Coordinates of N, CA and C and ligand atoms in Angstrom, one line a residue:
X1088 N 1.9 -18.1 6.6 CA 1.7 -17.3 7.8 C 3.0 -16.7 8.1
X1089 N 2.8 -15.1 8.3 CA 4.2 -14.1 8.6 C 4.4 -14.2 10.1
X1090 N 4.7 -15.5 10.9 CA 4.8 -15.5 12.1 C 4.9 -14.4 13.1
X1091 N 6.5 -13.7 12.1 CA 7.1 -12.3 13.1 C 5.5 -11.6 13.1
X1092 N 4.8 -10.9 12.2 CA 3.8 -10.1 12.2 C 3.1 -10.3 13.3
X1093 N 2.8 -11.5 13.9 CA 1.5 -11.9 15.4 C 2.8 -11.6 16.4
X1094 N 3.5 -12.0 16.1 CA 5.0 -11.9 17.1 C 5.1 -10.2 17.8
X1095 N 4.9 -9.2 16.5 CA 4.9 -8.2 16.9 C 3.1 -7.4 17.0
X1096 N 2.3 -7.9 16.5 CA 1.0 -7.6 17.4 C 0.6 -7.9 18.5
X1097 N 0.6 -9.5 18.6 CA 0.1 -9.8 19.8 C 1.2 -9.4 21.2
X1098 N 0.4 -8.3 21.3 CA 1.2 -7.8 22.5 C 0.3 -8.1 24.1
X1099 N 1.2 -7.7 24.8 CA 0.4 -8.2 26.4 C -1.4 -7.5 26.7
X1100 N -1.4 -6.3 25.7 CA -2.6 -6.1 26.1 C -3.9 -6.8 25.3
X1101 N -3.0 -6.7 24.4 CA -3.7 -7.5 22.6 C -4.2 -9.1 23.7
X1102 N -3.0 -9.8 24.3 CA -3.4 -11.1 24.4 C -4.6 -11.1 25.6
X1103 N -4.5 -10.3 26.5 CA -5.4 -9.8 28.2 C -7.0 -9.6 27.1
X1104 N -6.9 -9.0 26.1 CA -8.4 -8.6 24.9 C -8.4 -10.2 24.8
X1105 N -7.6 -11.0 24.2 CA -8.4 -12.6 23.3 C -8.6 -13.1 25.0
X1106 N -8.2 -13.3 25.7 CA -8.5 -14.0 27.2 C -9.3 -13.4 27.7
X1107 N -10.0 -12.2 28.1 CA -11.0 -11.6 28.2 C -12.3 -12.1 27.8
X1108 N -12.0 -12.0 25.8 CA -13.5 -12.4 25.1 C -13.4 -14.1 25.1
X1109 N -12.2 -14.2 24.8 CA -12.0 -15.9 24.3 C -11.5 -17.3 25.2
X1110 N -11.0 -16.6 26.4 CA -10.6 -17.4 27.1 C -9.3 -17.7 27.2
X1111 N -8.6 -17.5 25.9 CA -7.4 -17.6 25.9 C -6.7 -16.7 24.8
X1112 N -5.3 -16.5 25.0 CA -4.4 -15.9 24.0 C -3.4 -16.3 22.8
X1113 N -3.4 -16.1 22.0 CA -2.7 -17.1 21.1 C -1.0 -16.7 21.2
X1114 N -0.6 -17.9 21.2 CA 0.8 -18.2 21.9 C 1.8 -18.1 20.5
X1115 N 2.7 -17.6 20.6 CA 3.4 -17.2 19.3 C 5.0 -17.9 19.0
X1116 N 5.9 -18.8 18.7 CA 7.1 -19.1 19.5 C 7.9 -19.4 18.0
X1117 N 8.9 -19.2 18.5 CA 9.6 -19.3 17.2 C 9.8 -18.2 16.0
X1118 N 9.5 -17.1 16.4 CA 9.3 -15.8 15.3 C 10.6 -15.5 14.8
X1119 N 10.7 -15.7 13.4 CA 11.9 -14.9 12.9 C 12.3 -13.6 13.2
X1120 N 13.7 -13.1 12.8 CA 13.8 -11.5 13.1 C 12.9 -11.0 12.4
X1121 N 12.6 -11.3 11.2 CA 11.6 -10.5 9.8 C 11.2 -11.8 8.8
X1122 N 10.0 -11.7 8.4 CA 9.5 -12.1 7.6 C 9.6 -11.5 5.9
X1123 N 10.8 -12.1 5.3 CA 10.9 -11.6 4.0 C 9.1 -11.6 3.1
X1124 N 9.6 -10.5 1.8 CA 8.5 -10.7 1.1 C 8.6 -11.7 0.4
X1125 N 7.3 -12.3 -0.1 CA 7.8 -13.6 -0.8 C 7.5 -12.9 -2.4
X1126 N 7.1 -14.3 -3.4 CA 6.5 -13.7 -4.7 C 5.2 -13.3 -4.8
X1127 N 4.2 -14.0 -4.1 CA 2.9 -13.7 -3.8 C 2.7 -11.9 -3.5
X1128 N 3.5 -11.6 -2.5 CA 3.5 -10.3 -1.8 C 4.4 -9.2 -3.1
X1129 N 5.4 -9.7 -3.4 CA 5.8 -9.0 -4.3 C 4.7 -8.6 -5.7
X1130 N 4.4 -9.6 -6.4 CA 3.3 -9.3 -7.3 C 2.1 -8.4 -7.0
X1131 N 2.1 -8.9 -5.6 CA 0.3 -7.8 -5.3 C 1.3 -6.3 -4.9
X1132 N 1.7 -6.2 -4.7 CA 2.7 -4.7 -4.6 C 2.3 -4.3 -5.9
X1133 N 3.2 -4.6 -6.5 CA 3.7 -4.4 -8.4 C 2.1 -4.2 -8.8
X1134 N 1.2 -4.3 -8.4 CA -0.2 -4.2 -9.1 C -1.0 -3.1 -8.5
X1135 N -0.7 -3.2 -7.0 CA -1.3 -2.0 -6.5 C -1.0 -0.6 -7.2
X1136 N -2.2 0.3 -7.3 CA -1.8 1.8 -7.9 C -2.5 2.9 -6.6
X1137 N -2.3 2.1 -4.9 CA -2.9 2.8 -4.2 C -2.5 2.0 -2.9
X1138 N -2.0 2.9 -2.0 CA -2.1 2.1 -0.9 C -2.4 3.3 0.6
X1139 N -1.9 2.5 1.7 CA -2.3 3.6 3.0 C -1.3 3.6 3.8
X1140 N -0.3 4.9 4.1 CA 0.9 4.6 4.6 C 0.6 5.4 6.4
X1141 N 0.7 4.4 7.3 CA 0.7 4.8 8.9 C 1.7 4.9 9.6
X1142 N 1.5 6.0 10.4 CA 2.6 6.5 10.9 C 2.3 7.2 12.6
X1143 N 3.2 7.2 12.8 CA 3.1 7.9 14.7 C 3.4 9.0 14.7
X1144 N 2.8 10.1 15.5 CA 3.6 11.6 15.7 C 4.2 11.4 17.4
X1145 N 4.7 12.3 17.3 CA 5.5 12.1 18.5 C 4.7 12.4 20.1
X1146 N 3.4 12.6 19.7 CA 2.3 13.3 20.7 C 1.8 11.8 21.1
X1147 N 2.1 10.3 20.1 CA 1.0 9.1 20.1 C 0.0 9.3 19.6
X1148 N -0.3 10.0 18.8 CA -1.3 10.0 17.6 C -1.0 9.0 16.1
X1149 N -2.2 8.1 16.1 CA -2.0 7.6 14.7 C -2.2 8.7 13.7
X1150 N -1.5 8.7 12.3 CA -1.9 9.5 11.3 C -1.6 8.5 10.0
X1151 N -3.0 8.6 9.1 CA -2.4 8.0 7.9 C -3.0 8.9 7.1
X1152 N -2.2 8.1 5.6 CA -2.2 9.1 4.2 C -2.4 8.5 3.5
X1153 N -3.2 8.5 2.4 CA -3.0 8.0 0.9 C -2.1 7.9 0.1
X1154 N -1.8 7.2 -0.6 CA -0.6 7.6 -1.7 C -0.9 6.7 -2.9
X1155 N -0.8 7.3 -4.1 CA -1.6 6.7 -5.6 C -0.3 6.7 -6.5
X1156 N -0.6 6.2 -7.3 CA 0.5 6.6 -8.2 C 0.3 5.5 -9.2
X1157 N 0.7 5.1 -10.5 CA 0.9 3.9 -11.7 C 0.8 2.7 -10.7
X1158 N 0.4 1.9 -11.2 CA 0.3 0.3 -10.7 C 2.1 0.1 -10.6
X1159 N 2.2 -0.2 -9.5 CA 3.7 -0.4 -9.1 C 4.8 0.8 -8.7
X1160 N 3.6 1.8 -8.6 CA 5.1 3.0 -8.0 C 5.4 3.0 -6.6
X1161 N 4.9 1.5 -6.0 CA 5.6 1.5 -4.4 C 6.4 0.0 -5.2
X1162 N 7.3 0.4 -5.6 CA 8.3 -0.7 -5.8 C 8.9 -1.6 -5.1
X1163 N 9.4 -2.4 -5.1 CA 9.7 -3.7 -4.4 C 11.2 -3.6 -4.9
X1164 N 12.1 -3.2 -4.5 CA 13.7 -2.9 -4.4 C 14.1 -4.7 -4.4
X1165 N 14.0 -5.6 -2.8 CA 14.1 -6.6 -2.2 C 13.1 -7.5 -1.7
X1166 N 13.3 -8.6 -1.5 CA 12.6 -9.3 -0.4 C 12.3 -8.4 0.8
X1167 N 13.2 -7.5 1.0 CA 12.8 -6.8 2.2 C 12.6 -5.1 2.5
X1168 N 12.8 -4.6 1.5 CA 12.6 -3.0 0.8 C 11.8 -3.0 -0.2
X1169 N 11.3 -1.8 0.2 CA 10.0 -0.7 -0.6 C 10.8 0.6 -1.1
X1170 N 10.6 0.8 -1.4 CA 10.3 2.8 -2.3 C 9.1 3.3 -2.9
X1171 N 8.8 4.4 -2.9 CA 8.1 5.2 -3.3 C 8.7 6.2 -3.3
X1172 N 7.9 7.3 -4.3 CA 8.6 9.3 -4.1 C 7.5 9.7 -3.5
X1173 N 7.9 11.0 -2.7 CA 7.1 11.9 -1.9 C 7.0 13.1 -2.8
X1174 N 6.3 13.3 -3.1 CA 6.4 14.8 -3.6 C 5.9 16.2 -3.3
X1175 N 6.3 16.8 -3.8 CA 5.9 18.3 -3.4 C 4.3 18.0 -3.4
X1176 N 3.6 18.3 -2.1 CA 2.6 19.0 -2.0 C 1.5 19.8 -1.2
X1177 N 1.2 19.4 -0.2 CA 0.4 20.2 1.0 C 1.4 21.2 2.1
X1178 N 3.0 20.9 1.9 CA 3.6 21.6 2.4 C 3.7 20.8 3.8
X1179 N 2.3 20.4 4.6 CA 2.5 20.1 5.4 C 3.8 18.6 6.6
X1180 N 4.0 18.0 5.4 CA 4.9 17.6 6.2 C 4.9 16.2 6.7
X1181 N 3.5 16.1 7.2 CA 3.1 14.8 8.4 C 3.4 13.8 8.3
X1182 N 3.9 12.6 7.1 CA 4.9 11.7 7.5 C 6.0 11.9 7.5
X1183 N 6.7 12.7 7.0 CA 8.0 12.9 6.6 C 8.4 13.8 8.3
X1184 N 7.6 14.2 9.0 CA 7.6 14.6 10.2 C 8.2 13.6 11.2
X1185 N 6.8 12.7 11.2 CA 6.2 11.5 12.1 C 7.8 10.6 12.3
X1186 N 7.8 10.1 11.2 CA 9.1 9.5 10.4 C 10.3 9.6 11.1
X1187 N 10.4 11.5 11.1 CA 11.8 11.7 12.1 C 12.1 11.5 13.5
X1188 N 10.9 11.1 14.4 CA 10.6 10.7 15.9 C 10.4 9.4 15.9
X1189 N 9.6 8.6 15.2 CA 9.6 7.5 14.8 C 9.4 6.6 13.5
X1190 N 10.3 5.6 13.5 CA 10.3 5.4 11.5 C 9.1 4.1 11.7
X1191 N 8.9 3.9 12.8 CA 7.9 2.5 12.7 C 6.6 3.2 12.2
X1192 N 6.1 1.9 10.5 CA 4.8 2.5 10.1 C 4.3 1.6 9.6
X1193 N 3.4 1.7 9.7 CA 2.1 0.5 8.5 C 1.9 0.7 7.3
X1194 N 1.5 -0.4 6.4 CA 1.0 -0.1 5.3 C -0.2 -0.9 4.7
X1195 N -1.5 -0.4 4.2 CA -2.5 -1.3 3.9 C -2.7 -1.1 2.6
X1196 N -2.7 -1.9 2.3 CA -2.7 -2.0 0.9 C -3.8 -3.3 0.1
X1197 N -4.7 -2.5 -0.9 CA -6.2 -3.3 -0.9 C -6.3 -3.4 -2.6
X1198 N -6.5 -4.7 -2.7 CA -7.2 -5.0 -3.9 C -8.6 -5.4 -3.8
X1199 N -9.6 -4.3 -4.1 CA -10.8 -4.3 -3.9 C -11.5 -5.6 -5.1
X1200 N -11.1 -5.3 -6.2 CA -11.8 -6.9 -7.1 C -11.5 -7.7 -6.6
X1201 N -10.5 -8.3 -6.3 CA -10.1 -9.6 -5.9 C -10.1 -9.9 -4.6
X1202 N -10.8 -9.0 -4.0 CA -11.1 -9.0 -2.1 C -9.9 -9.6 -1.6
X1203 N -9.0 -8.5 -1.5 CA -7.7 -9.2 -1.1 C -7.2 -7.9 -0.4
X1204 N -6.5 -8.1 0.6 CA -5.7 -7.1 2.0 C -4.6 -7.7 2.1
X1205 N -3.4 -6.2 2.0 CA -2.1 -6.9 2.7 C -1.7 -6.2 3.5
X1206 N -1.0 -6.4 4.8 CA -1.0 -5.6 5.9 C 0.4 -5.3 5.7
X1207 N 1.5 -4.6 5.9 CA 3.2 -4.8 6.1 C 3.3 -3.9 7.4
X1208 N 4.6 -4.2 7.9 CA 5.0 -3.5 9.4 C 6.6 -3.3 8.8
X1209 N 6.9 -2.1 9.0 CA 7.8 -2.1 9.0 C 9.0 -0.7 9.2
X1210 N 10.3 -0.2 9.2 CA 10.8 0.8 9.7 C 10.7 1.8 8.5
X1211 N 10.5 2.9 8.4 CA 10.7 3.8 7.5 C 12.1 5.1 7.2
X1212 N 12.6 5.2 5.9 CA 14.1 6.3 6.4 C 13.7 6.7 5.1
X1213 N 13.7 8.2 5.0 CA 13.3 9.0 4.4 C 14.4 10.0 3.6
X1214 N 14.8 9.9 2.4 CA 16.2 10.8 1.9 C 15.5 11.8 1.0
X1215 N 16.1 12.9 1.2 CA 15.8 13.9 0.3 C 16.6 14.0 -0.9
X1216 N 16.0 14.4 -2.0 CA 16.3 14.1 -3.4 C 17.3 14.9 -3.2
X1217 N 17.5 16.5 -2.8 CA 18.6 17.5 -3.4 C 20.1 16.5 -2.9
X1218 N 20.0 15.8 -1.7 CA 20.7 14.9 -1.4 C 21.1 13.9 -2.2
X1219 N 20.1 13.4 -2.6 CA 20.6 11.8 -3.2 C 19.8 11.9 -4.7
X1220 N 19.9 13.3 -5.8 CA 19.3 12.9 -7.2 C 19.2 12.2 -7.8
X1221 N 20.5 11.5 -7.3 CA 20.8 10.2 -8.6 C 19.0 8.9 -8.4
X1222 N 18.9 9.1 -6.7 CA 17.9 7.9 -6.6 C 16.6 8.1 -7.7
X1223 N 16.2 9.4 -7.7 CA 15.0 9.8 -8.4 C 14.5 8.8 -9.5
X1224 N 15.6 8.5 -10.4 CA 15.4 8.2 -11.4 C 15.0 6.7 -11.2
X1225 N 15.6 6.4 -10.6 CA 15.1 4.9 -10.4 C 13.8 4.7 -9.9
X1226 N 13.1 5.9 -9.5 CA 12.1 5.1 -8.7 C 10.6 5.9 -9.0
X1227 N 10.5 7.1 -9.4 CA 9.7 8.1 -10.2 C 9.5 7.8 -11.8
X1228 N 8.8 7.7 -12.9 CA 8.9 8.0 -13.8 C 9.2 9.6 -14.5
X1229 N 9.6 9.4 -15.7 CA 10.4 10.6 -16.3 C 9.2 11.8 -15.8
X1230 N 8.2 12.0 -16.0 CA 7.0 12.9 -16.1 C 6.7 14.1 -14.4
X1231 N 7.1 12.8 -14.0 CA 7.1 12.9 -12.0 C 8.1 13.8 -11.7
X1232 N 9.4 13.3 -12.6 CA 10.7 13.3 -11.5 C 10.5 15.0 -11.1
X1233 N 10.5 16.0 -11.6 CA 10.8 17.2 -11.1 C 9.8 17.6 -10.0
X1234 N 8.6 16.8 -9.8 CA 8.0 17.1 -8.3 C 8.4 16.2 -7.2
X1235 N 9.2 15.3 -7.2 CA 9.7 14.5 -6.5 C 10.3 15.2 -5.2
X1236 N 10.0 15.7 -4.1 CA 10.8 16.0 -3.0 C 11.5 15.0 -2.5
X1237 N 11.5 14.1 -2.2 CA 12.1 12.7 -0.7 C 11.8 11.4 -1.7
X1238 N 12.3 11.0 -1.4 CA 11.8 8.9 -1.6 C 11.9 8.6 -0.2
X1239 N 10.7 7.6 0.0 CA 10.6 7.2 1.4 C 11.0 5.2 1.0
X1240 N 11.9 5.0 1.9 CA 12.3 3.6 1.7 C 11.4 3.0 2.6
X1241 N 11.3 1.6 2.8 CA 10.6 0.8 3.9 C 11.1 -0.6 4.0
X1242 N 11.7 -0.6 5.1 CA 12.6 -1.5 5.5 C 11.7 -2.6 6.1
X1243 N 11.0 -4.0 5.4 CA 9.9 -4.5 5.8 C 10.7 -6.0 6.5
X1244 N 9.3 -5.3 8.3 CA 9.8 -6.6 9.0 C 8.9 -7.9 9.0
X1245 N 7.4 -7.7 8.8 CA 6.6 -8.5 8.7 C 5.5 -8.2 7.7
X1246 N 4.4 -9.1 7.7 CA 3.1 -8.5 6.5 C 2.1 -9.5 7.2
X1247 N 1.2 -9.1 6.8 CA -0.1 -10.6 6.8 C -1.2 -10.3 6.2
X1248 N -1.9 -11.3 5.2 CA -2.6 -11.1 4.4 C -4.2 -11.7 5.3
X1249 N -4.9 -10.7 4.9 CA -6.4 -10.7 5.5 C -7.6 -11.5 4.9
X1250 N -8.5 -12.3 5.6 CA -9.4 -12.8 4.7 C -10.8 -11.9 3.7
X1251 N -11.1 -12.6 3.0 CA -11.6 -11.1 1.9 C -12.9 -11.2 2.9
X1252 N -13.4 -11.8 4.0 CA -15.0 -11.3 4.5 C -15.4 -9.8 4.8
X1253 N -16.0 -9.3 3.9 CA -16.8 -8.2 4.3 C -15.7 -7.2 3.4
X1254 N -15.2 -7.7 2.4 CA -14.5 -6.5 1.2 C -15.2 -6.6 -0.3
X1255 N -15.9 -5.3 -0.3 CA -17.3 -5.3 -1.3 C -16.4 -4.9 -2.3
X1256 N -16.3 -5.9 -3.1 CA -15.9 -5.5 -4.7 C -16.2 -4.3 -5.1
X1257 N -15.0 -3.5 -5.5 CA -15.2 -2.3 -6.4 C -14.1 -2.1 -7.6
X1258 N -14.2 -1.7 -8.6 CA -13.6 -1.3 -9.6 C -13.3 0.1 -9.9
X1259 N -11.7 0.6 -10.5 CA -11.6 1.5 -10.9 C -12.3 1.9 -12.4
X1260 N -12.0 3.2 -12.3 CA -12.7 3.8 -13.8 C -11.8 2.8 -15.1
X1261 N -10.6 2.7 -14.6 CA -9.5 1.9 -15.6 C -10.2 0.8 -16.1
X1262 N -10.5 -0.1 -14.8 CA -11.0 -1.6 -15.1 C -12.0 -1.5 -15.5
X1263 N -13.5 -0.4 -14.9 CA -14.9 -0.3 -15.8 C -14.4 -0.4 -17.3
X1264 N -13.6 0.9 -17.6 CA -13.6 0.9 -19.0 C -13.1 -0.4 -19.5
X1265 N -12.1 -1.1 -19.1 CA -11.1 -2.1 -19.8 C -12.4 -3.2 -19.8
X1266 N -13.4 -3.6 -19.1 CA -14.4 -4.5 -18.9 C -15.8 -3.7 -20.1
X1267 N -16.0 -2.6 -20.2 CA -17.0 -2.1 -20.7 C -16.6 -1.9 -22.3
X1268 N -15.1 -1.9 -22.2 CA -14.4 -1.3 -23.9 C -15.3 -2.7 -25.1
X1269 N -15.4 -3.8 -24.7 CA -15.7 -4.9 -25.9 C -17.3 -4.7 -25.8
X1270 N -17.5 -4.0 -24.8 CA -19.4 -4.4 -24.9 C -19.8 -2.8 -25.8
X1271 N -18.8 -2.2 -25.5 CA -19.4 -0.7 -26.3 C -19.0 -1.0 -27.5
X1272 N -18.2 -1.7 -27.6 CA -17.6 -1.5 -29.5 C -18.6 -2.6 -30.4
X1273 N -19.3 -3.8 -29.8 CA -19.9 -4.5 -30.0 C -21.5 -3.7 -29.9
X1274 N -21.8 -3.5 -29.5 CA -23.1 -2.1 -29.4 C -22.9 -1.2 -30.7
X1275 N -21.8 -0.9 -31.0 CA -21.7 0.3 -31.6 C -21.8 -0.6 -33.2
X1276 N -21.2 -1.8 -33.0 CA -21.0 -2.1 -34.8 C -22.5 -2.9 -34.9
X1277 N -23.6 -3.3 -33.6 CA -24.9 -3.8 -33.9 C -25.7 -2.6 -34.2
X1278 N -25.5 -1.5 -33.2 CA -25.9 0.1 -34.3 C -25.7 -0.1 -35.3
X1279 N -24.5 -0.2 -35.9 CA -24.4 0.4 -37.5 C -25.3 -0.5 -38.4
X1280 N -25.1 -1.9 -37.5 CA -25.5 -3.2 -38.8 C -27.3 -2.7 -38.4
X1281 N -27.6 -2.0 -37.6 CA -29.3 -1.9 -37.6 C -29.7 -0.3 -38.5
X1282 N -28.4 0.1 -38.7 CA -28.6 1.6 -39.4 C -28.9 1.6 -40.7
X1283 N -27.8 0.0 -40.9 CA -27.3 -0.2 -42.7 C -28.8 -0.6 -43.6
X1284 N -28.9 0.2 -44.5 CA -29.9 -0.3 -45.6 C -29.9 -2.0 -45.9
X1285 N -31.0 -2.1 -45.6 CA -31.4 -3.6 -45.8 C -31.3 -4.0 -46.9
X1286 N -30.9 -5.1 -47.6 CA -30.4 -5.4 -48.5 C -31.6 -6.1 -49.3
Ligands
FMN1236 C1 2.2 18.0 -8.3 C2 1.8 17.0 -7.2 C3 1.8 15.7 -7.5 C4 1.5 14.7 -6.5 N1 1.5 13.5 -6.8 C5 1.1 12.6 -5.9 C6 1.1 11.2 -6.2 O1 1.3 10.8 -7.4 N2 0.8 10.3 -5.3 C7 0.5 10.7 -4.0 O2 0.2 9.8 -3.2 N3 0.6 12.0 -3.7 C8 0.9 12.9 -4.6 N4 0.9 14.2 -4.2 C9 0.6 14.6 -2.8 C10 1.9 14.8 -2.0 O3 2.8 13.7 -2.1 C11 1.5 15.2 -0.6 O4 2.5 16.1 -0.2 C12 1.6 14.1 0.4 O5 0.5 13.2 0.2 C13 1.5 14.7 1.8 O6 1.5 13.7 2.7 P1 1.8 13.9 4.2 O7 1.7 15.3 4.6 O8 0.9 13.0 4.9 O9 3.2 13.4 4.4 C14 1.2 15.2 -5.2 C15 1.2 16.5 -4.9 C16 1.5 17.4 -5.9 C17 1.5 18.9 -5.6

């Protein structure tokens, strides 16, 4: 359990909601400054090829985004840093906006087979490549690198991992095929052995 994470949810209105429905509020004591990532957390990063990055505009509006990329392009720098690249696209802007008024953002990140959720909280600082080229390479592959605008860091203060009730297994096209590849090839050579002249 990421103590800091309830430490910085359960806030005064948050606890007035559990005493309201529940009667009481859950009491939180002892919270670290930050809850490092461990290996657990590190690995399910490194596998994700998808996550949900949240962020505040300056009006108090939530806004979130997608962001996809290779299984592992939100990299794990540290126990306590992330990266990803931002790249050229909609023009519009909206984290890399949000970001400059406020860096506090969320991130949800789901493994749908293994009904598994990881929550992170943490500060966001955003460098632009014409600035800092050299980072590119570390953190884009070769293919990417020239749409790469920004690398967005994430300076992680807490996380908490969610129970899988009510996360309906789904698979990518990747995994269909990787799960469907032995039953097609095995179809295909009982085709031939039903094709072949009988002996
Ligand atoms: C050539 C190109 C490649 C892109 N590749 C990715 C990508 O791999 N992953 C991703 O999440 N977004 C990708 N995008 C989308 C951009 O990063 C997009 O600008 C960003 O999602 C905008 O988010 P924001 O306005 O919420 O900050 C790509 C866009 C373009 C034009």
């Amino acid at each position: 359990m990421a103590t800091k994470y309830l430490d910085m949810t359960f806030t005064e209105s948050v606890c007035h909601a559990q005493k309201q429905y529940y009667g009481s509020a859950g009491t939180i004591e002892g919270a670290p400054e930050r809850d490092p990532l461990g290996q657990a957390e590190a690995e399910f990063i490194a596998a994700r090829d998808s996550f949900y990055l949240g962020t505040i505009s300056e009006s108090g509006w939530p806004y979130i985004q997608h962001r996809g990329g290779p299984p592992g392009f939100l990299r794990v720098i540290n126990e306590t840093t992330l990266v990803f690249a931002d790249y050229r696209g909609n023009r519009q802007l909206l984290t890399t906006g949000n970001v400059s008024v406020n860096d506090r953002v969320a991130l949800f990140l789901m493994d749908y087979k293994n009904r598994e959720r990881l929550k992170i909280l943490g500060h966001a600082r955003i460098e632009d490549v014409r600035i800092h080229p050299e980072l590119v390479a570390q953190v884009a592959d070769t293919k990417m690198r020239p749409s790469v605008e920004r690398l967005v860091f994430i300076d992680v203060v807490s996380f908490d991992w969610n129970c899988p009730k009510y996360i309906r297994p789904r698979y990518s096209v990747d995994e269909v095929e990787a799960l469907a590849g032995p039953l097609k090839r095995r179809i295909a050579e009982l085709e031939a052995a039903l094709r072949a002249p009988k002996a």
